[in-house]
XYZ file of C-alpha atoms in Angstrom:
624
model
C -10.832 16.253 22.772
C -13.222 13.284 22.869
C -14.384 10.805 20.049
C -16.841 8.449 20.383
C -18.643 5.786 18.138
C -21.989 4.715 17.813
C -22.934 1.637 15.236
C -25.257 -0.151 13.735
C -26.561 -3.792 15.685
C -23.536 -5.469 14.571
C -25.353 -9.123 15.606
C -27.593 -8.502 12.894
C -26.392 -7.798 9.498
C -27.524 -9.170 6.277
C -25.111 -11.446 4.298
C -23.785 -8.326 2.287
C -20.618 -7.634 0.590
C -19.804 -4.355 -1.369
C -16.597 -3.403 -3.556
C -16.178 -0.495 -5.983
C -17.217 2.786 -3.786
C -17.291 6.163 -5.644
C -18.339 9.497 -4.639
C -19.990 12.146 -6.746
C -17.971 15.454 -6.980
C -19.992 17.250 -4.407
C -19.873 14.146 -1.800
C -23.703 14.123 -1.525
C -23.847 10.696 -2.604
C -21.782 7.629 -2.999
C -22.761 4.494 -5.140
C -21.153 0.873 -4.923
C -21.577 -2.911 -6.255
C -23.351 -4.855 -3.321
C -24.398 -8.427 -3.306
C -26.759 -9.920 -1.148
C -26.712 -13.380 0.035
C -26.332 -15.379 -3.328
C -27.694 -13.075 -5.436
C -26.335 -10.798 -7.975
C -24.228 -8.224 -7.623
C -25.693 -4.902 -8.039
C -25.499 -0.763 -8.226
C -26.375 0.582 -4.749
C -26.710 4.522 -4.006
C -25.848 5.874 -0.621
C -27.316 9.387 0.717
C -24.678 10.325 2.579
C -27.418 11.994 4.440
C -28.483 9.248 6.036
C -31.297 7.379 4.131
C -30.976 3.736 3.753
C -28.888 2.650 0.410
C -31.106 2.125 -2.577
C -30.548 -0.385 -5.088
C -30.359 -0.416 -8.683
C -31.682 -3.417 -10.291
C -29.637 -3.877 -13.468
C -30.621 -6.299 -16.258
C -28.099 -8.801 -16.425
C -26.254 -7.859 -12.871
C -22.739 -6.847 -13.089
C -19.195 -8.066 -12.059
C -16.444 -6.319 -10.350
C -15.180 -4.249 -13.658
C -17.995 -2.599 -13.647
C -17.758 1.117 -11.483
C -20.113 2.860 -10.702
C -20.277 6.614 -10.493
C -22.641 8.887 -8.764
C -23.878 11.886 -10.222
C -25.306 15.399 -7.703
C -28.394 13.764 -8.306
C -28.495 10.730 -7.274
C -28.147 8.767 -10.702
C -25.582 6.356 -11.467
C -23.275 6.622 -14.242
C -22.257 2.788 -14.964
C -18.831 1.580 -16.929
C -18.969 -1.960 -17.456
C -15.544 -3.300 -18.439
C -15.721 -5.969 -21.590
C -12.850 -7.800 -23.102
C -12.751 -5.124 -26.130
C -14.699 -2.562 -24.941
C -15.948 -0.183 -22.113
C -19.721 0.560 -22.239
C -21.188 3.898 -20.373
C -24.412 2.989 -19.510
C -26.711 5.775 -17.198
C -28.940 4.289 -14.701
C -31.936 5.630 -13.113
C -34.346 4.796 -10.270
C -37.197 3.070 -11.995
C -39.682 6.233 -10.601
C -37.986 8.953 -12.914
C -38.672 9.567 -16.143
C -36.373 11.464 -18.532
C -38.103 11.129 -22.055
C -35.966 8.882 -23.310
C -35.638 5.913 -25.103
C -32.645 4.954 -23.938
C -30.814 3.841 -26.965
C -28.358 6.303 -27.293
C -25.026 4.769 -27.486
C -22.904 4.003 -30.313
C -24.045 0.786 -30.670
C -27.927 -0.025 -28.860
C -27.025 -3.409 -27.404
C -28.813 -3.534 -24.508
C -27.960 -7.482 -23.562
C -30.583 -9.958 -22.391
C -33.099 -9.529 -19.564
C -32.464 -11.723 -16.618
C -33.331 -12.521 -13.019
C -31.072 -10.281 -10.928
C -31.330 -11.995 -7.658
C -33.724 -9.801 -5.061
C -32.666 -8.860 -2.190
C -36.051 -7.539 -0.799
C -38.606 -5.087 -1.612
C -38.491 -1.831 0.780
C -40.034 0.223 -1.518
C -36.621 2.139 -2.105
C -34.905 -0.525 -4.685
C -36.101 -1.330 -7.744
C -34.844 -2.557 -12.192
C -32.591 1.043 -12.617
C -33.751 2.081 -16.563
C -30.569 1.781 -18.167
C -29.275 4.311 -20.893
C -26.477 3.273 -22.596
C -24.348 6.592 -23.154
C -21.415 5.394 -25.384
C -19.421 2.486 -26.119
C -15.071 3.342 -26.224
C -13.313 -0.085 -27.992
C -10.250 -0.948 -26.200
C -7.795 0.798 -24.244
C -8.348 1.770 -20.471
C -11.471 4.235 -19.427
C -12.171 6.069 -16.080
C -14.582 8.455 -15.398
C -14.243 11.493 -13.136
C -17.176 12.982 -10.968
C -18.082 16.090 -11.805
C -17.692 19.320 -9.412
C -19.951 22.010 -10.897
C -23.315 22.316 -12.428
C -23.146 21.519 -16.031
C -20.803 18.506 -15.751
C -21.942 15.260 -14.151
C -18.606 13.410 -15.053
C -15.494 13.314 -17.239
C -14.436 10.354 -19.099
C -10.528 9.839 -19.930
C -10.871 7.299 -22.928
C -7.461 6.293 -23.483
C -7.173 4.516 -27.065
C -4.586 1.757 -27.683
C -2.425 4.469 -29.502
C -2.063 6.172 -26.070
C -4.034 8.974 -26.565
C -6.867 9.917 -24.294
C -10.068 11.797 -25.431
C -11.803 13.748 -23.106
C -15.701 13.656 -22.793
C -18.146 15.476 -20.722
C -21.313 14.130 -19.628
C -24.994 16.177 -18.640
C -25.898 13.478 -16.589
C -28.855 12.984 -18.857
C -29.485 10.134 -21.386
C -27.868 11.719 -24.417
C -24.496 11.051 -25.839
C -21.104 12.355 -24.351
C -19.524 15.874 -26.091
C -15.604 15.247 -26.772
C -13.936 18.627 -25.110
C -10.036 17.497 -25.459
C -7.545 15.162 -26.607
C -4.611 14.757 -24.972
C -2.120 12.964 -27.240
C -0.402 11.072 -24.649
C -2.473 8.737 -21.789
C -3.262 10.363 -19.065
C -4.829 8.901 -15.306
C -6.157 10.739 -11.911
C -8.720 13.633 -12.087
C -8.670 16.462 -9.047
C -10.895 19.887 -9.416
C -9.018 22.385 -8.622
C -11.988 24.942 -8.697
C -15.704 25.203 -7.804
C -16.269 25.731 -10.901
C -15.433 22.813 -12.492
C -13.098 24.636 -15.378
C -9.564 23.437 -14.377
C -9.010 19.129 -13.871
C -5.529 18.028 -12.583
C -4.505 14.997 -14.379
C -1.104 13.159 -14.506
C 0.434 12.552 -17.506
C 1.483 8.633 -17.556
C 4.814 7.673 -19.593
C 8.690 7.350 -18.919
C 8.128 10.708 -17.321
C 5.263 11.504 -15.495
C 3.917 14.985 -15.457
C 0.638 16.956 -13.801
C -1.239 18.779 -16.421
C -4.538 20.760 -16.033
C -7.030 20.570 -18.450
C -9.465 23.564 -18.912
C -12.798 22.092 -19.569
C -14.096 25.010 -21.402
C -11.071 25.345 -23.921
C -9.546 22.040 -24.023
C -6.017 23.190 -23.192
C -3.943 21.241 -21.774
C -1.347 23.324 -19.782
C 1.358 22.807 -17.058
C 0.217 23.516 -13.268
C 0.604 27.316 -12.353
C 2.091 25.986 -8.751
C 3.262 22.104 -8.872
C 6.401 21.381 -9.875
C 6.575 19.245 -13.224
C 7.287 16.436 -10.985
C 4.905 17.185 -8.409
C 1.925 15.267 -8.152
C -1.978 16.604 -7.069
C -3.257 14.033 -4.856
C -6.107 15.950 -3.303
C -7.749 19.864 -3.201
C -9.838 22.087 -1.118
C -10.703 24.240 -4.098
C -13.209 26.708 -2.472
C -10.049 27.761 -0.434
C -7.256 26.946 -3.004
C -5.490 24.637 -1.155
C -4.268 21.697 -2.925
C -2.466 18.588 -1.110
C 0.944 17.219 -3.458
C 3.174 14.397 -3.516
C 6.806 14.548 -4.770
C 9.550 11.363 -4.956
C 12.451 12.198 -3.257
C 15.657 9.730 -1.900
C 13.358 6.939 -3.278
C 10.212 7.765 -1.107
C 6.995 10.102 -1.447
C 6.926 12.980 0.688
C 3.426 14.843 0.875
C 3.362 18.732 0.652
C 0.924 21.609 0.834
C 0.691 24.376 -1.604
C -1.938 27.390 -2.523
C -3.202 26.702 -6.047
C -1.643 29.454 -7.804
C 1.503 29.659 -5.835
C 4.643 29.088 -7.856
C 6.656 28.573 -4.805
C 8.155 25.178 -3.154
C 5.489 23.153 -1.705
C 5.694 22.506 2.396
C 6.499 19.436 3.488
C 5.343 19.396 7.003
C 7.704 17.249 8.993
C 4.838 14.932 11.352
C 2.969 15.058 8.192
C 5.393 13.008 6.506
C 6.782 10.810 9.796
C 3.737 8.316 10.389
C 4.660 4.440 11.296
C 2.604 2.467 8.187
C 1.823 2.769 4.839
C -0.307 6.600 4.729
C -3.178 7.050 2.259
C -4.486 10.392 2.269
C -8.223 10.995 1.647
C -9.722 14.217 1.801
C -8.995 17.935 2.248
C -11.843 19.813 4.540
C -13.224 22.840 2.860
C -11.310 25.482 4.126
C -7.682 22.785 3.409
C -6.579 23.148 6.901
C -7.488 19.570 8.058
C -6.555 16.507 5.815
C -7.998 13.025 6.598
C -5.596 9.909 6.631
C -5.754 6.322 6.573
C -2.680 4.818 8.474
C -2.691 1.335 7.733
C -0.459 -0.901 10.569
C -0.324 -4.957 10.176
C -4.219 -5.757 9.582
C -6.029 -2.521 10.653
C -6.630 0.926 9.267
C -6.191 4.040 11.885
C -8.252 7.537 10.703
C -5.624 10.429 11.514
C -7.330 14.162 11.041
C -4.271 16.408 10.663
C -4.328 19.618 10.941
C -1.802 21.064 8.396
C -1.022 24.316 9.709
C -0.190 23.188 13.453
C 1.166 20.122 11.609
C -0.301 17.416 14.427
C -2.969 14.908 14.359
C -5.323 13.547 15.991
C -6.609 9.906 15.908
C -10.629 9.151 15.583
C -11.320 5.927 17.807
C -12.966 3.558 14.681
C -13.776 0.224 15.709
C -11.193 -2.210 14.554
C -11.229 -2.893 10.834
C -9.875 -1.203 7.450
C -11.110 2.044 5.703
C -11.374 1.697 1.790
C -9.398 4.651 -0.399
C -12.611 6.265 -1.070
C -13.634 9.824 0.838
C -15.650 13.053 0.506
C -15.704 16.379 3.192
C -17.629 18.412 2.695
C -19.789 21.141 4.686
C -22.177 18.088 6.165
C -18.680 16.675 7.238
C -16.253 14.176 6.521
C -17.757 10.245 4.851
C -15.798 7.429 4.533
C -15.812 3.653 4.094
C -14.996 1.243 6.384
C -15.341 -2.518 6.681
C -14.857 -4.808 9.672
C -15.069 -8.928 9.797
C -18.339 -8.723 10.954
C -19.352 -5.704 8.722
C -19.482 -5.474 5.423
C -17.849 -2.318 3.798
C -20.448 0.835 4.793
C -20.308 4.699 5.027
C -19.020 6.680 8.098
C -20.059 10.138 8.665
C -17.356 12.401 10.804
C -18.802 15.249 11.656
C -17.208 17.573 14.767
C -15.840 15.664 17.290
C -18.461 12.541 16.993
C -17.786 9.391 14.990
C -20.707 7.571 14.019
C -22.116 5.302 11.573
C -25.135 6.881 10.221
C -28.446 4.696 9.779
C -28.245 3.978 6.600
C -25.510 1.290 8.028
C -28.469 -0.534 9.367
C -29.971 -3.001 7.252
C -32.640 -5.617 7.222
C -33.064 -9.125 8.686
C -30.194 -11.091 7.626
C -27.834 -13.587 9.331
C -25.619 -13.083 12.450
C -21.668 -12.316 11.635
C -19.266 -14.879 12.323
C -16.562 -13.147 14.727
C -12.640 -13.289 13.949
C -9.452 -12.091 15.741
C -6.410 -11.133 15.541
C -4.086 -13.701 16.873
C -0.101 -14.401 17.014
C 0.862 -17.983 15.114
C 4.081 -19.613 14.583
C 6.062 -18.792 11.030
C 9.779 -20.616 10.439
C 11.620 -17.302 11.632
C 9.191 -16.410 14.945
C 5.761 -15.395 15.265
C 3.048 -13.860 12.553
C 0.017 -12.693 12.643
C -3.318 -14.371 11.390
C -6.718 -13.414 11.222
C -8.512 -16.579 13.157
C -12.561 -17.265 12.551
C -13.426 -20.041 15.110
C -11.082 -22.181 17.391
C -8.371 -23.984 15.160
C -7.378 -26.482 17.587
C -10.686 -27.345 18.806
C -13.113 -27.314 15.788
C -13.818 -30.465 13.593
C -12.093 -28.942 10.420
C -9.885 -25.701 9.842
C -8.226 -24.555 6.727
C -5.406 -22.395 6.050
C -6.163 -19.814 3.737
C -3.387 -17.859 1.743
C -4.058 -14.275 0.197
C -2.875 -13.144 -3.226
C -0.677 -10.832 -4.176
C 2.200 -11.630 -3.506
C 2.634 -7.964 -1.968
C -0.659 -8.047 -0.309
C -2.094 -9.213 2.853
C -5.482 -10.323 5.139
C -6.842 -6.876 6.074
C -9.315 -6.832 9.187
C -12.457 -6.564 6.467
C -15.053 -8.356 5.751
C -14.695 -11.725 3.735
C -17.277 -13.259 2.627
C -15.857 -16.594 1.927
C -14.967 -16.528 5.603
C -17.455 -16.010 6.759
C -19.368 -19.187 4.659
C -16.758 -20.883 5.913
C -16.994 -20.233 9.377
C -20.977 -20.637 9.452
C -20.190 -24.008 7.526
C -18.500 -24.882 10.670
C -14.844 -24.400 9.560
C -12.264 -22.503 11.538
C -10.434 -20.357 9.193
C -6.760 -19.263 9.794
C -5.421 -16.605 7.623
C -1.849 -15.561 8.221
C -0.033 -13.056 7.087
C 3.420 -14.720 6.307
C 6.930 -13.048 5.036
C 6.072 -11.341 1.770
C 2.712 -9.508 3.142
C 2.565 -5.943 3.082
C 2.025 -4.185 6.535
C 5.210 -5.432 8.561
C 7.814 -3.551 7.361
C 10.347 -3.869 4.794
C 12.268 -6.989 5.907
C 9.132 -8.662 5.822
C 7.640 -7.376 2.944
C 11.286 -8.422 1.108
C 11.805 -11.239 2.329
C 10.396 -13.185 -0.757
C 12.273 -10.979 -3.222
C 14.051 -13.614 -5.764
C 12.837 -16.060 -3.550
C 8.697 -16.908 -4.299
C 8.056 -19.894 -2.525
C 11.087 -19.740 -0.029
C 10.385 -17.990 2.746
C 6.580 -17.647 2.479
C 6.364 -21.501 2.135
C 8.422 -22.214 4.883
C 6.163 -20.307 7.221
C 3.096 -22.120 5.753
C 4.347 -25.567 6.553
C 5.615 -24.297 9.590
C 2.120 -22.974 10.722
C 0.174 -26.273 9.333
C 2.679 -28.433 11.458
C 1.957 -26.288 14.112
C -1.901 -26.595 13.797
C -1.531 -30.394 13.339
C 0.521 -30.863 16.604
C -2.187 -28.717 18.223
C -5.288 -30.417 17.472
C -7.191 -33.497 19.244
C -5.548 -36.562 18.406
C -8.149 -38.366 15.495
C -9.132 -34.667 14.216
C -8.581 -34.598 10.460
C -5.549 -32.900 8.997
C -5.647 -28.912 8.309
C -6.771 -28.432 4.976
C -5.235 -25.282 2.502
C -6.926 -22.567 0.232
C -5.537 -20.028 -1.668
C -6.444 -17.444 -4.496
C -3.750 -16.067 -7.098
C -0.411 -16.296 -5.569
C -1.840 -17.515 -2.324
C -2.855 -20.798 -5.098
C 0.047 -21.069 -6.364
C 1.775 -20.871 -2.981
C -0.738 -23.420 -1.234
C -0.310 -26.100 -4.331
C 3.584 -25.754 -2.960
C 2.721 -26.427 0.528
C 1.073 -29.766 -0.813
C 4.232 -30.872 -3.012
C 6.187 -30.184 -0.263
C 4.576 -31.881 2.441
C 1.708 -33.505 1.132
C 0.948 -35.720 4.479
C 0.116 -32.272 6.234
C -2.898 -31.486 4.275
C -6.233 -33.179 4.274
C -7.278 -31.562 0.983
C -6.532 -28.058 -0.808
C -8.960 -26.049 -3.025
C -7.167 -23.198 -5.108
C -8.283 -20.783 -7.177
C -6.744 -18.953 -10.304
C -3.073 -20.410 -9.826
C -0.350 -19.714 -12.151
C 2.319 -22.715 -12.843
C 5.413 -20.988 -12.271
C 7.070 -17.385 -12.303
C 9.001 -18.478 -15.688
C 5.651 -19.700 -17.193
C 3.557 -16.262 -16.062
C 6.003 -14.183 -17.609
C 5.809 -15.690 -20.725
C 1.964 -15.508 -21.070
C 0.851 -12.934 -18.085
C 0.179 -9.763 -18.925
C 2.050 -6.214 -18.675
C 1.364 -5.379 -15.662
C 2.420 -8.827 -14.077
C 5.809 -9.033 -15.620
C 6.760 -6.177 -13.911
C 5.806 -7.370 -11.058
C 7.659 -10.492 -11.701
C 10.448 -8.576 -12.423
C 10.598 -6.007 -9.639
C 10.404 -8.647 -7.289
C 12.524 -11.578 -8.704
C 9.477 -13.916 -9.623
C 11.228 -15.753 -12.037
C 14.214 -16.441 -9.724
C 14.744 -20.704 -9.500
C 15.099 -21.527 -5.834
C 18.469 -24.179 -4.892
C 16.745 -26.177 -2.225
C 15.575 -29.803 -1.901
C 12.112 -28.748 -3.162
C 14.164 -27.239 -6.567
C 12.605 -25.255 -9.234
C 8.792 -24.205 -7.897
C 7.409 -24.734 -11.230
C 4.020 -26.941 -10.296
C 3.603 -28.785 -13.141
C 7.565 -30.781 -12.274
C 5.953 -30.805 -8.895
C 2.458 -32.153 -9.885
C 3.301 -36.336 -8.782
C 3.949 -35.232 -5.358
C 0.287 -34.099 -4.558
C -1.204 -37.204 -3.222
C -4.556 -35.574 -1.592
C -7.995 -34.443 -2.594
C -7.635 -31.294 -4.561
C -9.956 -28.514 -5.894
C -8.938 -26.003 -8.754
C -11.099 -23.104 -9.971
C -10.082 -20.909 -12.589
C -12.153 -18.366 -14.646
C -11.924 -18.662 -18.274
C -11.961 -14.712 -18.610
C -9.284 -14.366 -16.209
C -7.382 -11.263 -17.317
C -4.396 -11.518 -14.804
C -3.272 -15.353 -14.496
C -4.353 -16.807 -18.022
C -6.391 -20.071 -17.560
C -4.200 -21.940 -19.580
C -1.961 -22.563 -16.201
C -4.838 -24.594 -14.430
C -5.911 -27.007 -17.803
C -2.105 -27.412 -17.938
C -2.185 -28.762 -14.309
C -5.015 -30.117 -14.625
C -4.022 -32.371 -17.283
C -0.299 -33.303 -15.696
C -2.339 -34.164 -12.469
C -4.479 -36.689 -14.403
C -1.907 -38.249 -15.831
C -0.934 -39.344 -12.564
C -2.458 -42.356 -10.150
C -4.157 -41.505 -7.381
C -5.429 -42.915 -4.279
C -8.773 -44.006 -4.056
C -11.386 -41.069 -3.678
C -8.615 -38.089 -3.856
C -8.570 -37.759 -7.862
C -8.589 -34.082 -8.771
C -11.513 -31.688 -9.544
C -11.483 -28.989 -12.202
C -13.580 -26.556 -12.190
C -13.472 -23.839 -15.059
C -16.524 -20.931 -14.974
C -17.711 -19.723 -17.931
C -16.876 -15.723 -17.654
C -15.410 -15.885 -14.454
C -12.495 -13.227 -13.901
C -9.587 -13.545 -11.685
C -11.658 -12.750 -8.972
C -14.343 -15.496 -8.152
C -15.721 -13.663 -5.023
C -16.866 -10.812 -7.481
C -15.995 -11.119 -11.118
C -18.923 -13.912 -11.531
C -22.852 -13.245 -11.673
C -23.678 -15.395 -8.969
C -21.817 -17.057 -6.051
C -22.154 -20.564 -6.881
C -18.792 -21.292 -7.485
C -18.168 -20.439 -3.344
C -20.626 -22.588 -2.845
C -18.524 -25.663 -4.440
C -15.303 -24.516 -2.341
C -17.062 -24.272 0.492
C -18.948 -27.535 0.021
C -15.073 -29.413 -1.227
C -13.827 -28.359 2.289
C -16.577 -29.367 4.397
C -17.098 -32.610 2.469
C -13.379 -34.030 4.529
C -12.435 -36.464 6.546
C -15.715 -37.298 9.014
C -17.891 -34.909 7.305
């Protein structure tokens, strides 16, 4: 069976990044947050029939807590993410016209008017009118697409008492109707009919549970078929088919079950035997085929199983990484997938043929800068980078250092790469011990030990660089976001004379100091991977502010001053230890702190200005 793949001119793409991709419950459309060029980043609707993406103009532009939903018509239900509050906010293209004022939430505050950074007039974009629905104080809120006439959405308001209320939504400007409350939080949302009565949720707590809602009672009851440990991850619901996870021997082993079955699920054997970490993404409509994304070291593979023979096959994408976001239906399977040189875009499967419909193609816009996989040198053998220009030859080249810690450099498009790269900066991007995609021993190899093994590959990989390079060409410099911060300001205490200069963004001071300030859901990390764990080495206790007098080179920290995940307390804390210090002439440290920046600076600001001032830091070095 053959597979081919047809793209978009890849030499011409716009500078475009987009996050956030939903589907609406029919898989007719799917809406995102793209940003073009320096502008602001905005609501953009896909047709997944092949139009080109239209943009909604919103007032004030958004950040990356905002998530936009699609609705079977085309409309965008938006949930901007405060502080104290999550505000439902319906947007439409500026050409329809619903009646309606528009101030129907609980509230009315619209926010100020402001210039939201055009990207060019095609005739299809244009200011979205913006409803504003509801407004839910605190607590967590997702909404759920709906599947059936009637309902455009569900949205699971869970309070800070833990209970969720359950709201439909028309998918016209008028307030939400409350249909349930569940008094426990629950998360997910799976139809498991076409008509959009029963909703699989999970139930979250000590003891996790699947429940089904019925939308037209309220009821919350166990699943007829699932197990009370059994978990819906997908459904075909036209043909009943649903697609489960269970946890068993410490793993998750995915099974297939008819909805109403109260029988043991199958867990087909090949199903359940692939080499990387397996995201399943859609059911076809009769449930016999199930779409996969196989993730190996920095690139995604698209598996289409079919569950009854129990074998897959492998669509040929281009090299790059396929976001968790799908739809199949009877037009075929969509997707998203991002490559370095392509920023993340829908794929249509449909048959046998792979291609990349035209709405892929944009306008104008600047050529991609290319990057590689290549092989580098860690402390314990080789690793693997992702490489933008020639390190050894090029005038400057930084190191850059993802979060995480359990993350890693994905083939995908970066956008601060690719400034980089155009700035004239080589860009090498490893993926040391402690990145996900390598195994276990890799993955582990930083547990109670952050800033052992990790570091040791970093210096060994500058050193490397360094011994590499024309003789006269300036030092490698470091960058790093989150963890990969906190890790590169290591680097620089330990070997200080290897870097040029470091920019960092968002770092935390120590494991012991994030635990005591971070939130929730970063003390477990901590503790499920031994972040608080004091290293017995020459370098001693990694706690950055004891090791502030040993970084003697120009240095650049960013931090948000919204920043939800690493408080930015840490950096004016650094800040002010590394000013107390002397430094050499020139090389005295910047602070930079953005007024409603997140943790995220690529995203969770309204404009990109704050790349602009790492990007300009790096390429203002040595012979600049």
């Amino acid at each position: 069976m053959s597979r081919h793949v047809t793209t978009a001119d890849e030499g011409h793409l716009p500078d475009v990044s987009r996050i956030n991709f939903r589907f609406s419950g029919d898989g007719r459309y799917a809406a995102c947050l793209a940003r073009r060029g320096r502008g602001l980043l905005v609501p953009e609707v896909w047709d997944v029939a092949g139009a080109r993406p239209r943009t909604l103009r919103t007032r004030t532009g958004e950040t990356s807590a905002s998530v936009p939903t699609p609705t079977a018509g085309g409309d965008v239900l938006l949930c901007r993410a405060g502080t104290d509050a999550h505000r439902l906010t319906l947007l439409t293209a500026p050409s329809r016209d619903d009646g309606d004022d528009g101030d129907d939430g609980d509230d009315g505050d619209d926010g100020d008017d402001g210039d939201d950074g055009d990207d060019g007039d095609d005739g299809n974009d244009g200011n979205a009118e913006e409803h504003e629905l509801a407004v839910f104080r605190g607590g967590v809120v997702r909404v759920v697409a709906g599947a059936a006439p009637g309902i455009a959405a569900l949205v699971l308001a869970t309070g800070a008492d833990g209970r969720t209320s359950v709201w439909r939504l028309s998918g016209r400007a008028e307030r939400p109707e409350r249909i349930a409350t569940a008094p426990y939080p629950v998360r997910g949302g799976i139809w498991l009919d076409e008509s959009g009565r029963r909703l699989a949720l999970t139930r979250a707590g000590t003891e996790p549970a699947t429940v089904v809602l019925d939308t037209l009672t309220g009821a919350l009851t166990p699943p007829a078929g699932p197990a009370a440990d059994e978990y819906v991850l997908l459904a075909a619901p036209g043909a009943g088919v649903l697609l489960t996870a269970v946890r068993r021997d410490g793993a998750y082993r995915l099974g297939v079950r008819d909805r109403d079955d109260d029988g043991p699920a199958r867990h087909p054997e090949r199903l359940n035997a692939f080499d990387g970490e397996v995201t399943p993404l859609a059911l076809n409509p009769s449930g016999r085929r199930l779409a996969l994304a196989v993730n190996r070291r920095t690139r995604s593979h698209l598996v289409l199983h079919d569950l009854a023979a129990d074998a897959g096959t492998e669509a040929r994408l281009p090299a790059g990484v396929i976001h968790p976001a799908a739809r199949w239906n009877t037009g075929g399977l969509h997707l998203v997938h991002s490559a370095p040189g392509r920023p993340a875009g829908l794929v249509g499967i449909a048959g046998c043929s792979v291609s990349r419909p035209p709405a892929a193609i944009a306008d104008g816009g600047i050529r991609p800068s290319p990057a590689r996989v290549l092989s580098c040198p860690g402390a314990a053998g080789p690793m693997e980078a992702i490489v933008y220009g020639d390190p050894t030859a090029g005038h400057r080249v930084v190191v850059a250092l993802h979060g995480g810690p359990e993350a890693a450099w994905r083939f995908a498009h970066e956008p601060l790469f690719q400034r980089l790269s155009r700035a004239g900066i080589a860009v090498v991007a490893p993926n040391q011990r402690g990145s996900t995609g390598y195994g276990a021993a890799h993955r582990d190899a930083i547990r109670d030990a952050w800033g052992g093994p990790d570091l040791a590959d970093v210096l060994a990989l500058g050193r490397a660089l360094a011994a590499a390079r024309d003789p006269g060409a300036p030092r490698p410099m470091v960058y790093g976001a989150s963890y990969g911060a906190y890790l590169a300001l290591l680097a620089c205490a330990a070997q200080a004379d290897l870097w040029s200069r470091a920019a960092v963004v968002a770092p935390f001071l120590s494991g012991r100091e994030l635990y005591e300030d971070g939130p929730p859901p970063v003390r477990a990390l901590l503790d499920r991977l031994g972040g608080r764990t004091d290293l017995d080495d020459e370098l001693g206790p990694r706690d950055l502010l004891r090791l502030a007098g040993r970084m003697r080179l120009p240095l650049l920290i960013v931090h948000g001053d919204d920043d939800p995940i690493i408080p930015v307390g840490h950096s004016r804390r650094l800040y002010a230890r590394l000013r107390a210090a002397r430094w050499p002439e020139g090389a005295a440290p910047i602070y930079l702190e953005v007024p409603g920046g997140g943790h995220d600076l690529q995203h969770d600001v309204r404009d990109t200005a704050v790349l602009d001032r790492v990007v300009d830091f790096l390429r203002a070095g040595p012979g600049a």
